[in-house]
XYZ file of C-alpha atoms in Angstrom:
694
model
C 121.096 191.913 151.721
C 120.829 188.800 153.618
C 118.514 185.536 153.467
C 117.880 182.585 155.848
C 116.084 179.873 154.933
C 115.285 176.251 156.953
C 115.085 172.669 155.492
C 111.079 173.298 155.492
C 111.384 176.432 153.220
C 110.698 179.178 155.679
C 112.959 182.136 156.371
C 113.416 185.756 156.071
C 114.896 188.384 153.680
C 116.724 191.563 154.796
C 117.802 194.777 153.083
C 120.248 196.668 155.407
C 118.186 196.283 158.891
C 114.869 196.227 156.923
C 112.823 193.167 156.905
C 111.504 192.211 153.258
C 108.973 189.891 154.353
C 107.324 189.086 157.524
C 108.919 186.496 159.748
C 108.363 185.149 163.192
C 110.773 182.827 165.307
C 108.620 179.573 165.479
C 110.534 176.501 166.027
C 107.564 174.290 165.997
C 105.010 175.847 163.010
C 108.165 177.139 161.010
C 105.613 178.708 158.487
C 106.800 182.331 157.907
C 108.870 183.322 154.624
C 108.548 183.526 150.853
C 107.028 180.634 149.220
C 105.908 178.851 145.904
C 102.695 177.024 145.453
C 102.272 174.715 142.790
C 99.229 173.341 141.374
C 98.160 170.716 138.531
C 95.447 172.441 136.553
C 93.680 169.355 135.730
C 93.716 167.287 138.887
C 93.574 170.099 141.005
C 96.271 168.373 143.642
C 98.485 171.418 145.403
C 101.873 171.355 146.761
C 104.479 173.685 147.344
C 108.416 174.076 146.110
C 109.483 173.437 149.655
C 107.562 171.579 152.664
C 106.093 174.700 153.923
C 103.347 175.839 153.486
C 101.523 173.277 152.383
C 103.147 170.608 154.399
C 102.320 168.055 151.682
C 104.501 164.860 151.717
C 106.731 164.301 148.471
C 107.662 161.253 147.314
C 111.137 162.067 147.545
C 112.104 165.519 149.346
C 115.934 166.477 149.475
C 117.582 169.972 150.621
C 121.084 170.966 150.383
C 122.725 173.702 151.966
C 125.745 175.019 150.085
C 128.021 178.027 151.000
C 126.591 180.140 147.953
C 122.965 178.647 147.692
C 120.230 176.096 148.991
C 118.577 173.656 146.990
C 115.285 172.058 147.754
C 114.438 169.138 145.166
C 110.909 167.073 145.418
C 109.104 164.567 143.033
C 105.247 164.919 143.506
C 102.980 163.010 140.976
C 105.645 162.597 138.065
C 106.715 166.222 138.462
C 110.199 166.922 139.458
C 110.659 170.247 141.286
C 114.278 171.554 141.963
C 114.618 175.309 143.053
C 117.976 176.812 143.861
C 118.044 180.053 145.985
C 120.848 182.321 146.213
C 121.950 185.804 146.588
C 123.173 188.474 143.822
C 126.476 189.282 144.840
C 126.061 192.303 142.358
C 122.618 193.671 143.608
C 120.427 193.670 146.695
C 118.684 190.225 145.214
C 117.620 187.109 145.777
C 116.764 184.664 143.028
C 114.640 181.268 143.287
C 115.344 179.744 140.094
C 112.712 176.861 139.471
C 113.083 173.905 137.119
C 110.115 171.665 136.401
C 110.439 168.445 134.892
C 107.470 166.527 133.457
C 108.442 162.690 134.275
C 104.860 161.796 132.861
C 103.911 160.263 129.520
C 101.478 162.636 128.787
C 101.133 166.738 128.916
C 100.743 168.418 132.134
C 99.937 171.967 132.990
C 100.943 173.479 135.950
C 100.119 176.539 137.968
C 103.052 178.371 140.029
C 102.027 181.168 142.402
C 104.486 183.047 144.667
C 103.546 184.311 148.237
C 105.104 186.793 150.962
C 104.254 189.164 153.063
C 106.058 192.731 152.354
C 107.243 194.531 155.230
C 109.830 197.117 154.229
C 110.322 197.967 158.124
C 112.408 197.081 160.932
C 111.269 193.227 162.241
C 111.049 194.871 165.745
C 108.552 197.333 164.712
C 106.903 195.046 162.435
C 106.675 192.652 165.525
C 105.173 195.331 167.722
C 102.169 196.353 165.990
C 102.113 194.596 162.306
C 98.367 195.891 161.295
C 100.024 199.686 161.947
C 103.048 198.969 160.025
C 100.945 197.628 157.242
C 99.347 201.093 156.877
C 102.448 202.465 155.035
C 102.907 200.097 152.444
C 101.851 200.979 148.939
C 102.153 198.495 146.297
C 101.683 198.840 142.042
C 102.389 196.372 138.857
C 104.383 197.362 135.672
C 103.313 194.974 133.267
C 105.831 195.709 130.601
C 108.322 194.199 133.487
C 106.022 191.673 134.723
C 106.848 193.354 138.455
C 105.358 194.256 141.773
C 106.496 197.315 143.309
C 105.759 197.991 146.960
C 107.003 201.103 149.094
C 106.812 202.342 152.704
C 105.535 206.139 152.763
C 107.728 207.990 155.022
C 106.415 208.859 158.505
C 108.942 211.631 158.748
C 111.458 213.508 156.683
C 114.159 211.890 158.651
C 113.126 208.195 157.393
C 114.859 207.052 154.209
C 112.864 205.838 151.183
C 112.561 202.195 150.529
C 111.415 200.164 147.504
C 110.707 196.391 147.191
C 110.220 194.588 143.733
C 109.198 191.133 142.839
C 109.193 189.602 139.272
C 109.242 186.425 137.214
C 111.111 185.538 134.165
C 109.736 182.930 132.270
C 110.584 180.429 129.295
C 108.947 179.125 126.426
C 106.838 176.695 128.006
C 104.947 179.352 129.733
C 101.133 180.135 129.050
C 98.876 182.799 129.149
C 99.202 186.458 131.196
C 101.036 186.921 134.435
C 98.471 187.564 137.193
C 99.344 189.578 140.457
C 97.838 190.105 144.102
C 98.824 192.383 146.674
C 95.934 192.172 149.006
C 96.339 189.731 151.596
C 92.882 189.548 152.411
C 91.989 188.470 148.961
C 94.647 185.643 148.726
C 94.433 184.207 152.130
C 90.769 184.722 152.734
C 88.925 185.525 156.001
C 89.267 182.674 158.507
C 91.941 180.658 156.934
C 96.050 180.606 157.021
C 98.980 180.249 154.668
C 98.159 176.240 154.524
C 95.108 176.336 152.871
C 94.757 180.330 151.417
C 91.450 180.789 148.960
C 93.460 181.877 146.427
C 95.236 178.775 145.760
C 92.323 176.106 146.528
C 89.147 177.797 145.599
C 89.899 180.411 142.915
C 90.603 180.553 139.502
C 92.380 183.648 139.031
C 94.204 186.221 141.355
C 92.254 189.650 141.883
C 95.325 191.967 140.415
C 94.679 194.036 143.361
C 97.440 197.093 143.839
C 97.442 200.486 145.729
C 97.122 201.064 149.522
C 95.986 197.518 150.473
C 95.187 197.339 154.408
C 97.477 194.024 154.393
C 100.122 193.759 151.807
C 101.811 190.738 150.276
C 103.154 189.955 146.841
C 102.287 187.338 144.694
C 102.737 186.590 140.980
C 101.129 183.520 139.251
C 102.239 182.092 135.973
C 101.012 178.727 134.307
C 103.323 176.250 132.219
C 102.468 173.614 129.683
C 104.905 170.848 129.923
C 105.168 168.022 126.982
C 106.300 164.566 128.250
C 109.716 164.731 129.271
C 110.073 168.756 129.082
C 111.715 170.738 131.686
C 110.337 174.154 132.265
C 112.795 176.987 134.081
C 111.364 180.100 135.907
C 113.124 182.592 137.741
C 111.636 184.664 140.706
C 113.512 187.562 141.930
C 112.908 189.780 144.986
C 114.958 192.874 145.314
C 115.331 196.052 147.119
C 116.581 199.550 146.652
C 116.386 203.265 147.583
C 114.191 204.781 144.799
C 111.496 203.360 142.291
C 114.025 203.961 139.534
C 116.670 202.025 141.079
C 114.437 198.995 141.695
C 113.006 199.447 138.248
C 116.538 199.448 136.644
C 117.544 196.020 138.253
C 114.213 194.628 137.441
C 114.996 194.948 133.645
C 118.370 193.263 134.382
C 116.946 190.561 135.916
C 114.450 189.830 132.998
C 117.218 188.947 130.810
C 118.410 185.237 131.091
C 122.258 186.291 130.863
C 121.667 188.200 134.378
C 120.906 184.926 136.215
C 123.660 182.672 134.399
C 126.464 185.700 135.368
C 125.231 185.446 138.950
C 124.871 181.626 138.868
C 128.605 181.742 138.531
C 129.795 184.870 140.906
C 128.081 183.418 143.843
C 130.101 180.517 144.076
C 133.218 182.562 143.432
C 132.354 185.318 146.235
C 131.412 182.601 148.547
C 135.219 180.816 148.010
C 136.711 184.112 147.872
C 135.018 185.135 151.531
C 135.524 182.042 152.859
C 139.194 182.708 152.167
C 139.796 186.194 153.353
C 138.373 184.542 156.989
C 140.277 181.787 156.851
C 137.331 179.317 157.100
C 137.254 175.988 155.727
C 133.939 174.908 154.193
C 133.252 172.217 156.927
C 133.986 175.183 159.636
C 131.460 177.294 157.869
C 129.164 174.572 158.081
C 129.409 174.150 161.661
C 128.853 177.961 161.929
C 125.479 177.712 160.119
C 124.475 175.201 162.754
C 125.464 177.280 165.570
C 123.284 180.172 163.794
C 120.290 177.662 164.134
C 120.388 177.900 167.852
C 120.735 181.747 167.730
C 117.725 182.027 165.167
C 115.549 179.430 166.650
C 115.390 178.581 170.506
C 116.822 175.025 171.114
C 117.553 173.148 174.345
C 120.360 171.365 173.256
C 123.094 173.924 173.760
C 121.400 175.455 176.407
C 121.742 175.382 180.417
C 119.764 172.995 182.271
C 116.155 174.130 183.625
C 117.312 174.143 187.164
C 119.760 176.717 186.160
C 117.328 178.750 184.324
C 114.880 178.405 187.338
C 117.320 180.242 189.774
C 117.349 183.089 187.913
C 115.336 186.233 189.218
C 116.742 188.800 187.428
C 115.390 190.861 184.712
C 117.302 191.819 181.323
C 118.271 195.238 182.866
C 120.943 193.081 185.111
C 123.250 192.574 181.863
C 123.399 196.529 181.124
C 126.110 196.947 184.236
C 128.409 194.622 181.807
C 127.569 196.731 178.649
C 125.269 193.955 177.367
C 122.102 195.378 176.151
C 120.059 191.965 175.728
C 118.636 193.127 172.534
C 120.648 190.648 170.345
C 121.328 186.639 171.218
C 123.957 185.737 173.228
C 126.217 183.003 173.116
C 128.353 182.340 176.254
C 131.353 180.390 176.234
C 133.200 179.140 179.890
C 136.568 178.687 179.598
C 139.534 178.355 182.601
C 142.547 176.540 180.952
C 145.061 178.735 178.682
C 145.747 175.707 176.551
C 141.804 176.015 175.809
C 142.058 178.981 173.837
C 141.080 177.345 170.484
C 137.396 177.160 170.710
C 137.312 180.851 171.887
C 139.403 181.749 168.720
C 136.640 179.737 166.681
C 134.203 181.533 168.059
C 135.569 184.821 167.147
C 135.847 183.593 163.585
C 131.957 182.524 163.864
C 131.403 185.997 164.959
C 132.666 187.604 161.734
C 131.428 184.802 159.148
C 127.959 185.149 160.547
C 127.701 189.011 160.583
C 128.737 188.737 156.726
C 125.643 186.994 156.515
C 123.624 189.387 158.289
C 123.301 187.985 161.543
C 124.490 189.614 164.477
C 125.100 188.344 168.259
C 126.615 188.982 171.309
C 129.541 186.553 172.317
C 130.185 186.657 175.957
C 133.580 185.025 176.968
C 133.356 183.863 180.673
C 136.963 183.419 182.262
C 136.115 180.929 185.083
C 140.121 180.728 186.037
C 140.444 181.494 189.803
C 141.687 184.928 190.654
C 145.050 185.184 190.612
C 147.763 187.966 190.277
C 148.996 187.102 186.913
C 145.759 186.808 184.997
C 147.265 185.432 181.934
C 144.303 183.937 180.951
C 142.412 187.273 181.025
C 145.343 188.774 178.888
C 145.199 186.328 176.545
C 141.450 186.170 175.965
C 141.293 190.092 175.562
C 144.540 189.812 172.964
C 142.489 187.326 171.018
C 139.321 189.708 170.982
C 141.251 193.002 169.904
C 143.277 191.026 167.015
C 140.562 188.554 165.769
C 138.198 190.898 164.501
C 138.740 190.710 160.581
C 135.265 192.118 159.365
C 134.098 195.767 159.427
C 130.585 197.514 159.999
C 128.155 196.733 157.253
C 126.183 199.763 156.039
C 123.155 199.861 158.015
C 123.610 196.688 159.880
C 123.780 196.453 163.603
C 126.866 194.201 164.634
C 127.171 192.514 167.661
C 130.075 192.707 170.134
C 132.424 190.429 171.983
C 133.006 190.671 175.759
C 135.496 189.371 178.171
C 134.460 188.785 181.781
C 135.512 187.383 184.746
C 133.808 184.889 186.905
C 134.993 185.938 190.097
C 133.997 189.245 189.589
C 130.357 188.361 189.141
C 127.747 188.013 191.670
C 126.264 184.497 191.481
C 122.891 185.931 190.758
C 124.310 188.067 187.580
C 125.883 184.659 186.519
C 122.370 182.995 186.817
C 120.765 185.775 184.726
C 123.679 185.449 181.862
C 123.189 181.384 181.652
C 119.421 181.998 181.588
C 119.365 184.653 178.719
C 121.847 183.340 176.604
C 120.931 180.899 173.578
C 123.892 178.790 173.586
C 126.197 178.041 176.638
C 129.354 176.376 175.719
C 132.458 175.186 177.741
C 136.003 174.660 176.867
C 135.653 171.476 179.332
C 133.046 169.975 177.224
C 134.862 169.077 173.691
C 135.593 171.148 170.540
C 132.942 173.487 169.155
C 132.214 170.982 166.857
C 131.280 168.085 169.280
C 129.239 170.449 171.275
C 127.170 171.839 168.368
C 126.332 168.487 167.049
C 125.262 167.000 170.627
C 121.725 166.979 170.843
C 119.383 165.727 173.717
C 117.136 163.133 172.221
C 113.938 162.371 173.983
C 111.518 159.426 173.499
C 107.552 160.125 174.020
C 106.071 158.257 176.357
C 102.801 157.789 174.079
C 101.717 159.294 170.988
C 98.455 159.939 169.515
C 97.144 161.183 166.516
C 93.381 162.242 166.486
C 91.303 161.419 163.665
C 89.506 164.732 162.670
C 87.061 163.259 160.138
C 84.391 161.358 162.420
C 83.700 157.939 161.905
C 80.602 156.961 163.798
C 78.691 160.045 164.447
C 77.411 162.681 162.349
C 79.632 165.598 162.454
C 76.892 167.839 161.331
C 74.368 168.974 164.466
C 70.740 170.382 163.742
C 70.850 173.866 162.375
C 71.081 175.871 165.286
C 67.875 178.634 165.809
C 68.603 182.118 166.365
C 66.620 184.244 168.655
C 64.714 187.188 167.202
C 67.320 189.954 166.736
C 67.330 193.648 166.174
C 69.360 195.312 163.450
C 70.172 192.113 162.086
C 72.265 191.770 159.262
C 72.584 188.315 158.179
C 75.268 187.449 160.314
C 74.543 189.034 163.714
C 72.265 191.355 165.452
C 71.353 192.250 169.085
C 68.873 190.590 171.515
C 65.309 192.515 171.583
C 66.562 193.376 175.348
C 69.885 194.643 174.023
C 72.137 192.574 176.491
C 73.867 190.595 173.929
C 75.148 190.767 170.449
C 74.655 187.644 168.573
C 76.683 186.031 165.584
C 75.689 183.028 163.574
C 78.881 181.741 161.690
C 76.677 179.182 159.385
C 78.231 177.238 157.022
C 80.872 179.216 154.808
C 79.996 182.575 156.542
C 82.740 184.485 157.983
C 82.650 188.310 159.795
C 84.380 190.470 157.441
C 86.735 191.088 160.404
C 86.964 189.532 163.882
C 84.143 190.926 165.979
C 85.520 190.997 169.480
C 84.413 191.606 172.997
C 86.679 193.421 175.664
C 86.141 192.017 178.865
C 88.341 193.683 182.034
C 88.008 194.601 185.302
C 90.894 197.292 186.750
C 93.596 194.757 186.410
C 93.132 191.978 184.081
C 91.462 191.168 180.991
C 91.172 189.304 177.690
C 89.659 189.790 174.262
C 87.768 187.338 172.462
C 86.499 187.155 168.782
C 83.391 185.689 167.374
C 85.605 182.630 166.369
C 86.789 182.247 169.862
C 90.247 183.463 169.182
C 91.930 186.084 171.575
C 94.267 186.914 174.336
C 94.883 187.839 178.057
C 96.675 190.182 179.552
C 97.303 191.644 183.214
C 97.795 195.375 183.811
C 99.032 196.260 180.467
C 97.628 194.931 177.502
C 100.735 195.350 175.276
C 103.547 195.093 177.523
C 102.158 192.274 179.819
C 100.383 189.991 177.117
C 99.802 186.393 178.951
C 98.997 184.824 175.852
C 99.811 186.338 172.311
C 97.946 188.753 170.533
C 98.850 188.556 166.881
C 96.927 191.251 165.466
C 96.070 189.550 162.328
C 92.236 190.331 161.378
C 92.710 187.858 158.183
C 93.510 184.527 160.028
C 92.693 185.359 163.678
C 95.125 182.547 165.003
C 94.055 181.459 168.795
C 96.563 181.603 171.393
C 94.123 179.659 173.564
C 91.944 176.893 172.599
C 89.961 174.162 174.108
C 89.356 170.746 172.507
C 86.853 168.203 172.880
C 88.152 164.322 171.782
C 85.848 161.414 171.299
C 88.092 158.489 172.685
C 86.087 155.881 170.628
C 86.037 157.527 167.153
C 89.322 159.715 167.472
C 87.072 162.747 166.370
C 88.291 165.978 167.468
C 86.804 169.197 167.148
C 86.785 172.483 169.633
C 83.644 174.114 171.140
C 84.535 177.661 169.023
C 84.967 177.793 165.454
C 88.869 178.452 165.747
C 91.010 176.352 165.377
C 89.010 173.656 164.186
C 85.754 174.354 162.072
C 83.603 171.201 161.550
C 82.597 171.657 157.949
C 78.855 172.301 157.455
C 78.326 172.868 160.881
C 76.953 175.929 162.907
C 78.535 178.281 165.638
C 76.682 180.569 167.685
C 78.867 183.296 169.728
C 77.029 185.438 172.412
C 78.944 188.959 173.278
C 77.468 190.316 176.622
C 78.760 192.583 179.270
C 81.519 191.193 180.953
C 81.244 187.679 179.383
C 81.043 185.800 175.825
C 79.295 182.414 175.239
C 79.911 180.126 172.563
C 77.386 177.577 171.656
C 78.030 174.613 169.186
C 76.715 171.023 168.251
C 78.076 168.376 166.262
C 79.128 164.643 166.430
C 76.079 164.480 168.711
C 77.438 166.467 171.315
C 76.003 169.911 172.231
C 78.919 172.731 173.681
C 78.363 175.707 175.586
C 81.323 177.431 176.308
C 81.640 180.985 178.600
C 84.456 182.932 179.417
C 84.536 185.920 181.731
C 86.707 187.755 184.519
C 85.504 188.197 188.045
C 85.219 191.844 189.090
C 87.945 191.761 192.143
C 90.438 188.577 190.751
C 92.708 188.440 188.081
C 91.609 185.102 186.525
C 89.879 184.405 183.652
C 87.132 181.844 184.032
C 86.032 179.331 181.290
C 83.183 177.326 181.666
C 82.630 174.570 179.350
C 79.119 172.481 179.750
C 78.997 169.511 177.497
C 75.630 167.663 176.671
C 75.444 164.131 175.166
C 72.492 164.591 172.407
C 73.476 160.965 170.349
C 72.104 157.884 171.613
C 75.166 156.357 172.620
C 77.340 156.398 175.991
C 80.389 158.902 174.751
C 83.938 159.033 176.477
C 85.074 162.531 175.775
C 88.447 164.039 176.457
C 88.865 167.491 176.892
C 92.374 169.328 176.866
C 93.516 172.863 176.995
C 96.195 174.817 174.807
C 97.808 178.014 176.390
C 100.545 179.482 174.630
C 102.654 181.828 177.108
C 104.075 185.167 176.334
C 104.373 186.745 179.626
C 105.305 190.160 178.199
C 105.523 192.079 174.725
C 107.387 189.278 172.259
C 107.120 185.639 172.621
C 110.391 185.394 170.936
C 111.981 188.103 173.324
C 110.588 186.143 176.365
C 110.724 182.592 175.877
C 114.538 182.160 176.742
C 113.904 183.185 180.357
C 110.469 181.217 180.545
C 109.954 178.930 183.557
C 106.841 176.411 183.668
C 106.369 173.868 186.549
C 103.757 172.001 188.052
C 102.541 172.943 191.461
C 101.468 169.715 193.170
C 99.364 171.401 195.595
C 96.774 173.070 193.401
C 97.471 170.422 190.218
C 98.205 173.682 188.125
C 100.720 174.586 185.353
C 102.769 177.829 186.674
C 104.573 179.954 184.415
C 107.008 183.111 185.274
C 109.477 185.303 183.603
C 111.795 187.322 185.173
C 112.935 189.359 181.939
C 110.578 192.029 182.425
C 111.668 194.624 184.431
C 108.326 196.022 185.708
C 106.266 192.672 185.409
C 108.686 189.892 186.010
C 107.920 188.955 189.507
C 104.319 187.669 188.316
C 103.281 184.338 188.044
C 100.472 183.134 185.701
C 98.698 179.691 185.961
C 96.330 177.538 184.041
C 94.140 174.562 185.871
C 91.193 172.326 185.252
C 88.541 173.081 188.424
C 88.834 169.084 189.199
C 92.582 168.391 188.291
C 93.890 166.993 185.077
C 95.213 163.382 183.804
C 98.291 164.771 181.850
C 100.065 167.762 180.745
C 102.996 168.917 178.795
C 104.537 172.617 179.107
C 106.439 171.747 175.463
C 104.649 173.567 172.764
C 106.430 171.307 169.981
C 105.297 168.037 171.627
C 101.733 169.318 171.569
C 101.854 170.564 168.183
C 103.993 168.527 166.454
C 107.104 170.099 164.099
C 105.365 172.168 161.260
C 102.162 171.370 162.624
C 99.303 173.386 163.457
C 96.139 173.674 166.113
C 93.631 172.058 163.747
């Protein structure tokens, strides 16, 4: 069992090679993981034990990463919350031990709700088709043990059974019955996301739903009544096993408070023994953890320059000739001096250490020494590899390999491919491993603007938009009398039960768009060559392509579609026709009409935005577009070799990615017909760390 956490609280849990919870690499949003929501029952104030997923700023927020645990501590409205997260050395289980201290002078009642999307499948299979993966998960609740169970129904006799359990252990300050939820649609709510789920913000009780739910998750809720100065302790445990009996036996053990005390002591002891066995000092282990960040989250600080990445024109199959699959993240170390072997020896230790943490990567040692008869350095490097590995294969966990390559035998295009593909490129000539890992590239933004989404000068609500007479109208949508369009009205508080989508395409190129304006674009193959991301999420329906309208005087920001910014109290009308979709919206004194279509004979998506000023003042508006590139089947897999650039002739932004064998020669672009004032190809710069598209 392995666990990864970020300072914001995002991260993953794995049992052998199976993902326990859903996680996606996203250095910008970082909102995937297992979370705890906190709510003051009296005031209604809501926050979380970690910064994610609510992203509420605490009065004080501290995170401490130790070898055996992670500690999150924050203070909100005179409530001190301290959560320790650790793994059991004796069981495939993780523990989140929460201490809540009332620093107020009056009694406080708090509600604590856990949440994670249960997977019990390989991360690759879940990423490829999450909705299909969800269909095989079944849940149940065991009242006597305060435990939720989940299992994945086998698709064939070759699949081994896997079970997961989630339980909470309470102390004397707990009140009321434990509530539970395993249906994500009921917890999140249609059209919402994890930052503001309906079960936390708008509902008093969870629905206690279990069974063959279509979108499974696990959530337990309890309340504590805290006198002034008192501290309540709760322990949320997530564990895995091979049978129902196995996980129930483990769950029963974890309901005993003495089990946590034993694990708390053993975790520290085992961590010290492991470091001693691997001959790693605590500071060195911390260094390896920082190196792991570059493997899990793409970071330019240790990557080759953009110019080097741009020179690569080969796809990932070019690595196969060296025995490198390209499936695992790669760390590259270049060395040309016999005396610099220390950094290689240290990276081999990091390879072992991180494997014990469940993180596998390929280490490529590139011998840059000029060709000679003796090949002293090559022999020394190969000897280091053969004698350096101290950890055997873990059960069910794929181990990365170590490769020693000679630069003088590699073609220049193969070296370019290796540089473009690696997650971190190190050099023995650029200082010690510690100096290189800690070296960051800082940059200052030329300007910073934060739009106020609460209108200051204009009524955000336009007039109630009228619908034409519709046939077979169901209260939300219906056909026009001529049958040419299906019209959907998203009035205040109204959502369709699932995304109502229009598929628009010619023989080579197409896109989908839902009634909320969300969707994705593809070329030739709708799965293998996604231009923008399709997240296969019928609940939140997150967009990967957005148009924004900004009032430059008032700072009001909105979108012509219901996603990502839905103006409260306003109406949105979507018209799905054959070969086009049109969206109408009026708010802030501005009427907008947005039409998407694909020409019969062109591989291009055209979006026509018409804006009409219906207020009585002159308005200064800015229109911005957001396009999230994929150029393949997986955003995380494709990102390291993505190249973006401004084409001076057309004033368009180009994007290309040679990683794909079949589609790597294609170039995508995005442009305004009449040019643009400014641009960025950095998603973090546009959204902001821990930000959203809202």
